[in-house]
Short mmCIF file of C-alpha atoms and ligand atoms in Angstrom, two decimals:
data_model
loop_
_atom_site.label_atom_id
_atom_site.label_comp_id
_atom_site.label_asym_id
_atom_site.label_seq_id
_atom_site.Cartn_x
_atom_site.Cartn_y
_atom_site.Cartn_z
CA MET A 1 -222.55 -220.59 1.00
CA GLU A 2 -222.78 -223.82 -0.98
CA SER A 3 -220.40 -225.72 -3.25
CA PHE A 4 -220.48 -228.72 -5.54
CA VAL A 5 -217.88 -231.44 -4.94
CA ILE A 6 -217.33 -233.60 -8.02
CA ASN A 7 -215.25 -236.75 -8.41
CA GLY A 8 -214.44 -236.77 -12.10
CA GLY A 9 -213.74 -239.50 -14.62
CA ASN A 10 -217.07 -241.35 -14.38
CA LYS A 11 -219.06 -242.23 -17.46
CA LEU A 12 -222.73 -241.23 -17.60
CA GLN A 13 -225.56 -243.40 -18.90
CA GLY A 14 -229.35 -243.38 -19.27
CA SER A 15 -231.55 -240.41 -20.11
CA LEU A 16 -232.62 -237.06 -18.62
CA TYR A 17 -236.00 -235.35 -19.04
CA ILE A 18 -235.75 -231.62 -19.74
CA LYS A 19 -238.16 -229.17 -18.05
CA GLY A 20 -239.46 -225.79 -19.20
CA ALA A 21 -237.26 -222.99 -20.50
CA LYS A 22 -236.15 -220.30 -18.00
CA ASN A 23 -235.92 -217.76 -20.83
CA SER A 24 -239.49 -218.49 -21.91
CA MET A 25 -240.90 -218.57 -18.39
CA LEU A 26 -239.57 -215.15 -17.34
CA PRO A 27 -241.12 -212.99 -20.10
CA ILE A 28 -244.33 -215.06 -19.98
CA MET A 29 -244.64 -214.54 -16.20
CA ALA A 30 -244.16 -210.80 -16.82
CA ALA A 31 -246.73 -210.86 -19.64
CA SER A 32 -249.39 -212.27 -17.27
CA VAL A 33 -249.65 -208.71 -15.89
CA LEU A 34 -251.37 -207.72 -19.16
CA SER A 35 -254.47 -209.82 -18.42
CA SER A 36 -257.73 -208.01 -17.55
CA SER A 37 -259.39 -211.24 -16.49
CA ASP A 38 -260.20 -212.00 -12.84
CA LYS A 39 -259.53 -215.66 -13.63
CA THR A 40 -256.26 -217.48 -12.94
CA ILE A 41 -253.57 -217.99 -15.60
CA ASP A 42 -252.01 -221.47 -15.37
CA LEU A 43 -248.46 -222.00 -16.63
CA HIS A 44 -247.22 -225.61 -16.94
CA ASN A 45 -243.77 -227.22 -17.28
CA ILE A 46 -242.28 -224.49 -15.06
CA PRO A 47 -238.81 -225.31 -13.65
CA ASP A 48 -238.29 -224.86 -9.90
CA ILE A 49 -235.35 -222.46 -10.26
CA HIS A 50 -234.28 -219.37 -8.31
CA ASP A 51 -235.19 -216.90 -11.06
CA MET A 52 -238.78 -218.20 -11.04
CA HIS A 53 -239.04 -217.49 -7.30
CA VAL A 54 -237.66 -213.97 -7.80
CA MET A 55 -240.15 -213.18 -10.58
CA LYS A 56 -242.90 -214.66 -8.35
CA LYS A 57 -241.86 -212.26 -5.53
CA ILE A 58 -241.87 -209.33 -7.96
CA LEU A 59 -245.38 -210.13 -9.22
CA GLN A 60 -246.62 -210.55 -5.63
CA SER A 61 -245.05 -207.18 -4.68
CA LEU A 62 -247.21 -205.63 -7.43
CA GLY A 63 -250.37 -207.16 -5.97
CA ALA A 64 -250.68 -210.35 -8.03
CA GLU A 65 -251.50 -213.70 -6.43
CA VAL A 66 -248.91 -216.32 -7.47
CA GLN A 67 -248.72 -219.95 -6.38
CA PHE A 68 -246.16 -222.53 -7.51
CA GLN A 69 -246.62 -226.29 -7.07
CA ASN A 70 -245.51 -229.39 -9.02
CA ASN A 71 -243.95 -227.34 -11.81
CA THR A 72 -247.19 -225.33 -12.34
CA LEU A 73 -247.61 -221.60 -11.71
CA ARG A 74 -251.07 -220.15 -11.01
CA ILE A 75 -251.16 -216.37 -11.44
CA ASN A 76 -254.06 -214.01 -10.80
CA VAL A 77 -253.57 -210.32 -11.50
CA LYS A 78 -257.08 -209.01 -10.67
CA ASN A 79 -255.71 -207.11 -7.66
CA LEU A 80 -252.67 -205.72 -9.44
CA LYS A 81 -252.16 -202.24 -8.00
CA SER A 82 -248.56 -201.14 -7.86
CA TYR A 83 -246.38 -200.05 -10.73
CA THR A 84 -243.16 -199.79 -8.71
CA ILE A 85 -240.53 -202.52 -8.41
CA SER A 86 -238.18 -202.19 -5.46
CA ASP A 87 -234.46 -201.69 -6.03
CA GLU A 88 -233.77 -204.79 -3.95
CA LEU A 89 -235.91 -206.97 -6.25
CA MET A 90 -234.52 -205.33 -9.39
CA ARG A 91 -230.97 -206.09 -8.23
CA GLU A 92 -231.87 -209.73 -7.70
CA MET A 93 -232.62 -210.27 -11.37
CA ARG A 94 -232.07 -208.31 -14.58
CA SER A 95 -235.13 -209.88 -16.20
CA SER A 96 -237.29 -207.64 -14.01
CA ILE A 97 -236.84 -205.18 -16.89
CA PHE A 98 -239.41 -207.39 -18.74
CA LEU A 99 -242.06 -205.82 -16.53
CA MET A 100 -241.54 -202.32 -17.94
CA GLY A 101 -243.62 -202.88 -21.06
CA PRO A 102 -246.49 -204.80 -19.44
CA LEU A 103 -246.84 -202.40 -16.46
CA LEU A 104 -246.65 -199.38 -18.75
CA SER A 105 -249.29 -200.97 -20.96
CA LYS A 106 -251.61 -202.03 -18.16
CA LEU A 107 -251.24 -199.18 -15.62
CA GLY A 108 -249.83 -196.37 -17.80
CA LYS A 109 -246.84 -196.01 -15.50
CA VAL A 110 -243.84 -198.01 -14.24
CA ARG A 111 -240.97 -197.31 -11.87
CA VAL A 112 -237.93 -199.57 -11.84
CA THR A 113 -234.28 -199.18 -11.01
CA TYR A 114 -231.51 -199.82 -13.47
CA PRO A 115 -231.02 -203.60 -13.64
CA GLY A 116 -227.28 -203.07 -13.97
CA GLY A 117 -224.77 -205.26 -15.68
CA CYS A 118 -223.52 -208.62 -14.60
CA SER A 119 -220.34 -210.56 -15.17
CA ILE A 120 -220.99 -211.10 -18.89
CA GLY A 121 -221.10 -207.46 -19.82
CA PRO A 122 -222.79 -204.06 -19.20
CA ARG A 123 -226.20 -205.31 -20.44
CA PRO A 124 -227.59 -201.89 -21.53
CA ILE A 125 -231.32 -201.43 -22.13
CA ASP A 126 -231.21 -198.53 -24.60
CA LEU A 127 -233.05 -200.55 -27.27
CA HIS A 128 -235.91 -201.20 -24.82
CA PHE A 129 -236.18 -197.45 -24.10
CA LYS A 130 -236.01 -196.39 -27.76
CA GLY A 131 -238.90 -198.71 -28.62
CA LEU A 132 -241.03 -197.65 -25.64
CA GLU A 133 -240.47 -193.97 -26.47
CA ALA A 134 -241.38 -194.63 -30.11
CA MET A 135 -244.75 -195.90 -28.83
CA GLY A 136 -245.28 -192.74 -26.81
CA ALA A 137 -243.74 -193.48 -23.42
CA VAL A 138 -241.98 -190.66 -21.56
CA ILE A 139 -238.98 -192.08 -19.70
CA ARG A 140 -237.07 -190.21 -16.99
CA GLU A 141 -233.93 -191.53 -15.33
CA GLU A 142 -232.60 -190.02 -12.14
CA ASN A 143 -229.92 -191.52 -9.86
CA GLY A 144 -230.53 -195.06 -10.98
CA SER A 145 -234.30 -194.90 -10.86
CA ILE A 146 -236.31 -195.06 -14.09
CA THR A 147 -239.88 -193.77 -14.32
CA ALA A 148 -241.86 -194.27 -17.52
CA SER A 149 -245.38 -193.04 -18.17
CA ALA A 150 -247.74 -193.25 -21.14
CA PRO A 151 -251.41 -192.25 -20.95
CA ARG A 152 -251.99 -194.25 -24.14
CA LEU A 153 -249.44 -196.20 -26.17
CA THR A 154 -249.69 -195.97 -29.94
CA GLY A 155 -248.49 -198.60 -32.41
CA THR A 156 -245.61 -197.60 -34.71
CA GLU A 157 -242.71 -198.97 -36.74
CA ILE A 158 -239.62 -199.90 -34.70
CA HIS A 159 -236.23 -200.83 -36.18
CA LEU A 160 -234.03 -202.57 -33.62
CA ASP A 161 -230.33 -201.72 -34.06
CA TYR A 162 -229.58 -205.22 -32.77
CA PRO A 163 -231.90 -208.29 -32.58
CA SER A 164 -232.05 -208.02 -28.79
CA VAL A 165 -234.05 -210.87 -27.18
CA GLY A 166 -235.19 -208.79 -24.21
CA ALA A 167 -236.01 -205.69 -26.24
CA THR A 168 -238.02 -207.76 -28.74
CA GLU A 169 -239.99 -209.35 -25.89
CA ASN A 170 -240.52 -206.13 -23.94
CA LEU A 171 -241.74 -204.27 -27.04
CA MET A 172 -243.96 -207.16 -28.19
CA MET A 173 -245.65 -207.14 -24.78
CA THR A 174 -246.04 -203.36 -24.91
CA ALA A 175 -247.58 -203.36 -28.38
CA VAL A 176 -250.36 -205.90 -27.71
CA LEU A 177 -252.54 -203.27 -25.92
CA ALA A 178 -251.27 -200.22 -27.83
CA ARG A 179 -253.61 -198.39 -30.18
CA GLY A 180 -253.21 -199.56 -33.81
CA LYS A 181 -250.47 -201.59 -35.46
CA THR A 182 -246.82 -202.04 -34.47
CA VAL A 183 -244.13 -203.53 -36.69
CA ILE A 184 -240.81 -204.53 -35.14
CA TYR A 185 -238.01 -204.92 -37.70
CA ASN A 186 -234.76 -206.81 -36.99
CA ALA A 187 -236.53 -208.66 -34.17
CA ALA A 188 -234.81 -211.53 -32.35
CA LYS A 189 -235.91 -214.97 -33.63
CA GLU A 190 -235.26 -217.18 -30.59
CA PRO A 191 -237.79 -220.00 -29.86
CA GLU A 192 -238.62 -218.20 -26.60
CA ILE A 193 -239.92 -215.25 -28.66
CA VAL A 194 -242.29 -217.66 -30.48
CA ASP A 195 -243.39 -219.06 -27.10
CA LEU A 196 -244.20 -215.56 -25.85
CA GLN A 197 -246.19 -214.79 -29.03
CA ASN A 198 -248.19 -218.02 -28.61
CA PHE A 199 -248.89 -217.25 -24.95
CA LEU A 200 -250.05 -213.70 -25.73
CA ASN A 201 -252.25 -214.94 -28.58
CA ALA A 202 -253.76 -217.59 -26.27
CA MET A 203 -254.86 -214.64 -24.10
CA GLY A 204 -256.46 -212.87 -27.09
CA ALA A 205 -253.57 -210.82 -28.48
CA ARG A 206 -252.88 -210.47 -32.21
CA VAL A 207 -249.13 -211.07 -32.74
CA ARG A 208 -247.65 -212.47 -35.95
CA GLY A 209 -244.17 -213.20 -37.24
CA ALA A 210 -242.33 -214.44 -34.13
CA GLY A 211 -239.40 -216.59 -35.25
CA THR A 212 -238.79 -214.24 -38.17
CA GLU A 213 -237.06 -210.85 -38.16
CA THR A 214 -240.34 -208.95 -38.52
CA LEU A 215 -243.08 -208.93 -35.87
CA ARG A 216 -246.51 -207.50 -36.66
CA ILE A 217 -248.80 -206.71 -33.74
CA THR A 218 -252.34 -205.33 -33.89
CA GLY A 219 -253.37 -203.74 -30.59
CA VAL A 220 -256.49 -205.11 -28.85
CA LYS A 221 -258.66 -203.61 -26.08
CA GLU A 222 -257.84 -206.15 -23.41
CA LEU A 223 -256.45 -209.64 -22.82
CA GLY A 224 -258.19 -212.56 -21.13
CA HIS A 225 -256.62 -215.53 -19.40
CA CYS A 226 -255.34 -218.96 -20.50
CA SER A 227 -253.64 -222.19 -19.50
CA TYR A 228 -250.27 -222.56 -21.23
CA ARG A 229 -247.36 -225.03 -21.32
CA ILE A 230 -243.94 -223.48 -21.95
CA ILE A 231 -241.36 -224.99 -24.31
CA PRO A 232 -238.47 -227.14 -23.01
CA ASP A 233 -235.17 -225.49 -22.14
CA ARG A 234 -232.79 -225.85 -25.11
CA ILE A 235 -229.86 -224.51 -23.05
CA VAL A 236 -230.31 -227.06 -20.25
CA ALA A 237 -230.66 -229.76 -22.94
CA GLY A 238 -227.45 -228.59 -24.62
CA THR A 239 -225.64 -228.51 -21.28
CA TYR A 240 -226.52 -232.18 -20.63
CA LEU A 241 -225.60 -233.25 -24.19
CA ILE A 242 -222.16 -231.72 -23.67
CA ALA A 243 -221.92 -233.48 -20.27
CA ALA A 244 -222.34 -236.78 -22.14
CA ALA A 245 -219.78 -235.84 -24.81
CA ILE A 246 -217.12 -234.55 -22.38
CA THR A 247 -217.28 -237.77 -20.34
CA GLY A 248 -217.24 -240.01 -23.43
CA SER A 249 -220.69 -241.34 -22.53
CA ASN A 250 -223.75 -242.66 -24.35
CA MET A 251 -226.70 -240.67 -22.93
CA GLN A 252 -230.05 -239.17 -24.03
CA VAL A 253 -231.95 -235.96 -23.33
CA LYS A 254 -235.73 -236.27 -23.74
CA GLY A 255 -238.84 -234.09 -23.81
CA ILE A 256 -237.15 -231.52 -26.06
CA ILE A 257 -237.64 -229.90 -29.47
CA PRO A 258 -234.49 -231.07 -31.33
CA ALA A 259 -234.83 -228.36 -34.01
CA HIS A 260 -234.09 -225.74 -31.30
CA LEU A 261 -230.59 -227.23 -31.02
CA ASP A 262 -229.70 -227.54 -34.73
CA ALA A 263 -226.68 -225.20 -34.51
CA VAL A 264 -225.48 -226.93 -31.32
CA VAL A 265 -225.79 -230.46 -32.79
CA ALA A 266 -223.97 -229.33 -35.95
CA LYS A 267 -221.05 -227.87 -33.96
CA MET A 268 -220.83 -230.92 -31.64
CA ARG A 269 -220.75 -233.22 -34.69
CA GLU A 270 -217.98 -231.03 -36.18
CA ALA A 271 -216.07 -231.62 -32.91
CA GLY A 272 -216.36 -235.41 -33.33
CA VAL A 273 -219.49 -236.21 -31.30
CA THR A 274 -221.89 -238.80 -32.78
CA ILE A 275 -225.47 -237.67 -32.12
CA LYS A 276 -228.75 -239.41 -32.98
CA VAL A 277 -231.90 -237.29 -33.48
CA ALA A 278 -235.44 -238.52 -32.69
CA ASP A 279 -238.81 -236.69 -32.48
CA ASP A 280 -238.46 -235.36 -28.94
CA SER A 281 -234.98 -236.47 -27.93
CA LEU A 282 -231.30 -236.32 -28.79
CA GLU A 283 -228.75 -239.05 -27.99
CA VAL A 284 -224.99 -238.68 -27.69
CA VAL A 285 -223.69 -242.08 -28.87
CA GLU A 286 -219.90 -241.63 -28.65
CA SER A 287 -217.26 -238.91 -28.89
CA ASP A 288 -213.85 -238.72 -30.56
CA LEU A 289 -213.11 -235.09 -29.78
CA HIS A 290 -211.15 -232.92 -32.16
CA ALA A 291 -210.80 -229.14 -32.47
CA VAL A 292 -213.15 -226.96 -34.52
CA GLU A 293 -211.53 -224.10 -36.45
CA THR A 294 -214.06 -221.49 -35.31
CA LEU A 295 -217.13 -221.34 -33.12
CA ARG A 296 -218.87 -217.94 -33.34
CA THR A 297 -221.83 -217.19 -31.04
CA LEU A 298 -224.72 -215.48 -32.83
CA PRO A 299 -228.38 -214.59 -32.37
CA TYR A 300 -230.71 -217.53 -33.12
CA PRO A 301 -230.55 -219.65 -35.23
CA GLY A 302 -226.77 -219.26 -34.84
CA PHE A 303 -224.80 -220.95 -32.05
CA PRO A 304 -226.27 -219.72 -28.71
CA THR A 305 -224.03 -217.64 -26.44
CA ASP A 306 -225.61 -219.44 -23.45
CA LEU A 307 -223.82 -222.65 -24.48
CA GLN A 308 -220.46 -220.99 -25.24
CA PRO A 309 -218.86 -221.75 -21.83
CA GLN A 310 -220.08 -225.37 -21.94
CA MET A 311 -218.69 -225.84 -25.47
CA MET A 312 -215.38 -224.31 -24.34
CA ALA A 313 -215.12 -227.02 -21.67
CA LEU A 314 -215.60 -229.67 -24.37
CA LEU A 315 -213.05 -228.11 -26.75
CA ALA A 316 -210.52 -227.82 -23.92
CA LEU A 317 -210.19 -231.60 -24.20
CA ALA A 318 -210.34 -231.84 -28.00
CA LYS A 319 -207.24 -232.69 -30.04
CA GLY A 320 -205.91 -229.52 -31.69
CA ASN A 321 -206.60 -225.78 -31.45
CA SER A 322 -210.08 -224.21 -31.55
CA ASN A 323 -211.18 -220.57 -31.63
CA ILE A 324 -214.35 -219.31 -29.93
CA ILE A 325 -215.57 -215.85 -30.92
CA GLU A 326 -218.13 -214.42 -28.46
CA SER A 327 -219.96 -211.93 -30.66
CA VAL A 328 -223.07 -211.40 -28.49
CA PHE A 329 -221.72 -210.26 -25.10
CA GLU A 330 -218.67 -208.11 -24.43
CA ALA A 331 -217.28 -209.95 -21.44
CA ARG A 332 -218.36 -213.55 -21.45
CA PHE A 333 -214.96 -215.20 -20.88
CA LYS A 334 -214.74 -215.01 -17.07
CA HIS A 335 -214.75 -218.82 -16.98
CA VAL A 336 -211.40 -219.04 -18.86
CA ASP A 337 -209.29 -218.35 -15.76
CA GLU A 338 -211.24 -221.02 -13.87
CA PHE A 339 -210.77 -223.59 -16.67
CA ASN A 340 -207.03 -222.85 -16.64
CA ARG A 341 -206.98 -223.68 -12.91
CA LEU A 342 -208.10 -227.16 -14.03
CA ARG A 343 -205.04 -227.09 -16.32
CA ALA A 344 -206.81 -226.25 -19.55
CA ASN A 345 -204.77 -224.17 -21.99
CA ILE A 346 -206.89 -221.20 -23.10
CA VAL A 347 -205.93 -217.61 -23.86
CA VAL A 348 -208.29 -214.69 -24.49
CA ASP A 349 -207.64 -212.02 -27.11
CA GLY A 350 -210.50 -209.52 -27.10
CA ARG A 351 -213.65 -211.34 -28.16
CA THR A 352 -211.74 -214.49 -29.17
CA ALA A 353 -210.69 -217.37 -26.92
CA ILE A 354 -207.94 -219.59 -28.33
CA ILE A 355 -208.23 -223.10 -26.93
CA ARG A 356 -205.29 -225.48 -27.20
CA GLY A 357 -206.67 -228.95 -26.47
CA VAL A 358 -205.06 -230.89 -23.61
CA ASP A 359 -205.18 -234.63 -22.86
CA LYS A 360 -206.51 -234.24 -19.35
CA LEU A 361 -208.02 -231.77 -16.90
CA TYR A 362 -207.14 -232.05 -13.21
CA GLY A 363 -209.52 -231.36 -10.32
CA ALA A 364 -209.05 -228.12 -8.36
CA GLU A 365 -211.08 -225.49 -6.46
CA VAL A 366 -212.85 -223.09 -8.85
CA HIS A 367 -215.37 -220.25 -8.56
CA THR A 368 -218.61 -219.67 -10.46
CA THR A 369 -218.89 -216.18 -11.98
CA ASP A 370 -222.27 -216.52 -13.70
CA LEU A 371 -224.95 -219.07 -14.46
CA ARG A 372 -223.63 -220.71 -17.62
CA ALA A 373 -219.97 -220.46 -16.60
CA GLY A 374 -220.95 -222.38 -13.47
CA ALA A 375 -222.66 -225.08 -15.51
CA ALA A 376 -219.57 -225.32 -17.73
CA LEU A 377 -217.32 -225.78 -14.67
CA ILE A 378 -219.48 -228.72 -13.61
CA LEU A 379 -218.93 -230.30 -17.04
CA ALA A 380 -215.18 -229.77 -16.77
CA GLY A 381 -215.24 -231.28 -13.25
CA LEU A 382 -217.11 -234.36 -14.52
CA ALA A 383 -214.24 -234.97 -16.98
CA ALA A 384 -211.31 -233.91 -14.76
CA GLU A 385 -209.12 -236.42 -12.94
CA GLY A 386 -209.59 -236.19 -9.18
CA THR A 387 -211.87 -233.91 -7.16
CA THR A 388 -213.19 -230.52 -8.28
CA VAL A 389 -214.80 -228.11 -5.79
CA ILE A 390 -217.05 -225.44 -7.34
CA ARG A 391 -217.90 -222.46 -5.13
CA ASN A 392 -220.65 -219.79 -5.39
CA ILE A 393 -223.07 -222.28 -6.91
CA GLN A 394 -226.04 -220.01 -6.20
CA HIS A 395 -225.47 -218.69 -9.73
CA ILE A 396 -226.14 -222.16 -11.13
CA ASP A 397 -229.37 -222.59 -9.16
CA ARG A 398 -230.75 -219.55 -10.99
CA GLY A 399 -231.20 -221.57 -14.19
CA TYR A 400 -230.93 -225.28 -13.33
CA GLU A 401 -233.40 -227.14 -11.11
CA ARG A 402 -231.09 -229.08 -8.71
CA ILE A 403 -228.60 -229.94 -11.44
CA GLU A 404 -226.81 -232.35 -9.11
CA ASP A 405 -229.92 -234.57 -8.84
CA ASP A 406 -230.17 -234.81 -12.63
CA LEU A 407 -226.48 -235.63 -13.01
CA LYS A 408 -226.55 -238.21 -10.19
CA LYS A 409 -229.46 -239.92 -11.97
CA VAL A 410 -227.11 -240.68 -14.89
CA GLY A 411 -224.13 -241.74 -12.77
CA ALA A 412 -222.17 -238.58 -11.94
CA LYS A 413 -220.35 -238.38 -8.59
CA ILE A 414 -221.48 -234.91 -7.47
CA GLU A 415 -222.56 -233.66 -4.03
CA ARG A 416 -223.89 -230.29 -2.81
CA LYS A 417 -222.00 -229.16 0.32
CA ARG A 418 -222.90 -226.35 2.72
CA HIS A 419 -220.13 -224.19 4.28
C1 LIG B 501 -231.44 -212.90 -23.14
O1 LIG B 501 -230.76 -211.84 -22.48
C2 LIG B 501 -231.26 -214.12 -22.25
N1 LIG B 501 -231.89 -213.89 -20.94
C3 LIG B 501 -229.77 -214.41 -22.07
O2 LIG B 501 -229.66 -215.61 -21.29
C4 LIG B 501 -229.15 -214.66 -23.45
O3 LIG B 501 -227.77 -214.85 -23.31
C5 LIG B 501 -229.42 -213.45 -24.36
O4 LIG B 501 -230.84 -213.18 -24.42
C6 LIG B 501 -228.91 -213.67 -25.78
O5 LIG B 501 -229.53 -214.82 -26.32
C7 LIG B 501 -233.23 -214.03 -20.84
O6 LIG B 501 -233.92 -214.32 -21.82
C8 LIG B 501 -233.82 -213.86 -19.48
P1 LIG B 501 -230.00 -209.38 -25.56
P2 LIG B 501 -230.93 -210.31 -23.02
O7 LIG B 501 -230.85 -208.21 -25.25
O8 LIG B 501 -232.35 -210.11 -23.44
C9 LIG B 501 -226.98 -205.84 -26.28
C10 LIG B 501 -228.91 -216.98 -19.52
O9 LIG B 501 -227.82 -217.44 -19.17
N2 LIG B 501 -228.11 -204.97 -25.96
O10 LIG B 501 -230.31 -210.23 -26.76
O11 LIG B 501 -230.37 -209.41 -22.01
C11 LIG B 501 -226.46 -206.57 -25.04
O12 LIG B 501 -225.55 -205.75 -24.33
C12 LIG B 501 -229.00 -215.53 -20.01
O13 LIG B 501 -230.01 -217.62 -19.51
C13 LIG B 501 -227.96 -203.59 -26.13
O14 LIG B 501 -226.90 -203.10 -26.52
O15 LIG B 501 -229.98 -210.37 -24.29
C14 LIG B 501 -225.80 -207.80 -25.59
O16 LIG B 501 -224.48 -207.47 -26.00
C15 LIG B 501 -227.63 -214.86 -20.05
N3 LIG B 501 -229.01 -202.78 -25.81
C16 LIG B 501 -226.65 -208.11 -26.83
O17 LIG B 501 -227.42 -206.93 -27.13
C17 LIG B 501 -230.20 -203.27 -25.36
O18 LIG B 501 -231.14 -202.47 -25.11
C18 LIG B 501 -227.62 -209.27 -26.61
O19 LIG B 501 -228.48 -208.90 -25.57
C19 LIG B 501 -230.33 -204.67 -25.19
C20 LIG B 501 -229.28 -205.50 -25.50
#
């Protein structure tokens, strides 16, 4: 097992370059299965994170050739043969569900096991199934195993009950080779959806409307190959901006698309953080933290749930009382108990966390429950007086490429320790 040991209270300075988005990379890696070309698909700006290696293993288990070097993935699916993903690989990562649509589309069949929930909620996939069935798939579930088959998928109109990111992506990928037109209403509008559309279209698909609530897809016979650079990770960028604010530092994040963080910048400014915006960077200048009445997480372009734990760490040290309402996931407050071990003052009432700002946090031993909670604990540790030990940091490595190296670059006192 590994832990991070952080000596808090140090200011940060300088700038950090942000790599590609995990939540763009995963559906795009899955979408590579749709190619009928025997040429290699090159994906650039790929972060070296655990989830990438898991998706690489899954694609290789299906018969694809996948190499990763210097933040570039080279994928060739000409020998794709299997449509079954092992339970062991499914359990490693929920996002394996992104392969349902592409495998069903390409091979007419797919067998996965239920990806299961995680510590932020049950994570059902009913919206994925409803859309696949609407396009003609027959889905059977028996003791945790799901088999879907579809001799030919047919385009149709799909109304999502909720703008689910994963369901929107899975159904977009399924529709690109279906017969005729598909319209997806109430689609998710995240930047990662736009990235997936652009990747699919670069391979010859006909997808329109990503970034709006209505996607229109015209099925094509087959997809070719392409070379594609994924967008920067807005959640990693937001995490580092909050690291600067919580330590009262002046620091920049670069290589980003600032517009992807509009809701985050607005909320940080409301909390007393001075932020400068440039073409491909954001700079935290100074922070005079005070409470915000309400922060509600919402589908994009609202405040992203993936930065809720990090923002809670910041508000724990803001003057006054703030309320965070987690409206996207049912159980995304596991980090509250850990913050309170650092002597924050937070209580949870259903989907609302009431945060009473304190003057100081004090180092302690804390445990990571999920990826973003872990990142938030690092931020709290950077600000806390004394030493903070964060255990189970494998969760953090799923979505951040050696976060400790980035933070050390800007002056943090953080070390990775093996046990
Ligand atoms: C994606 O998860 C992201 N993961 C999550 O990031 C992110 O938090 C989430 O979108 C919301 O933005 C990836 O892109 C790999 P949803 P996803 O389907 O697709 C309910 C991170 O830390 N729902 O939009 O699973 C669901 O229970 C991760 O990088 C259904 O009810 O999110 C949840 O309450 C965490 N039925 C809500 O919708 C369904 O069929 C949002 O889920 C699907 C979802």
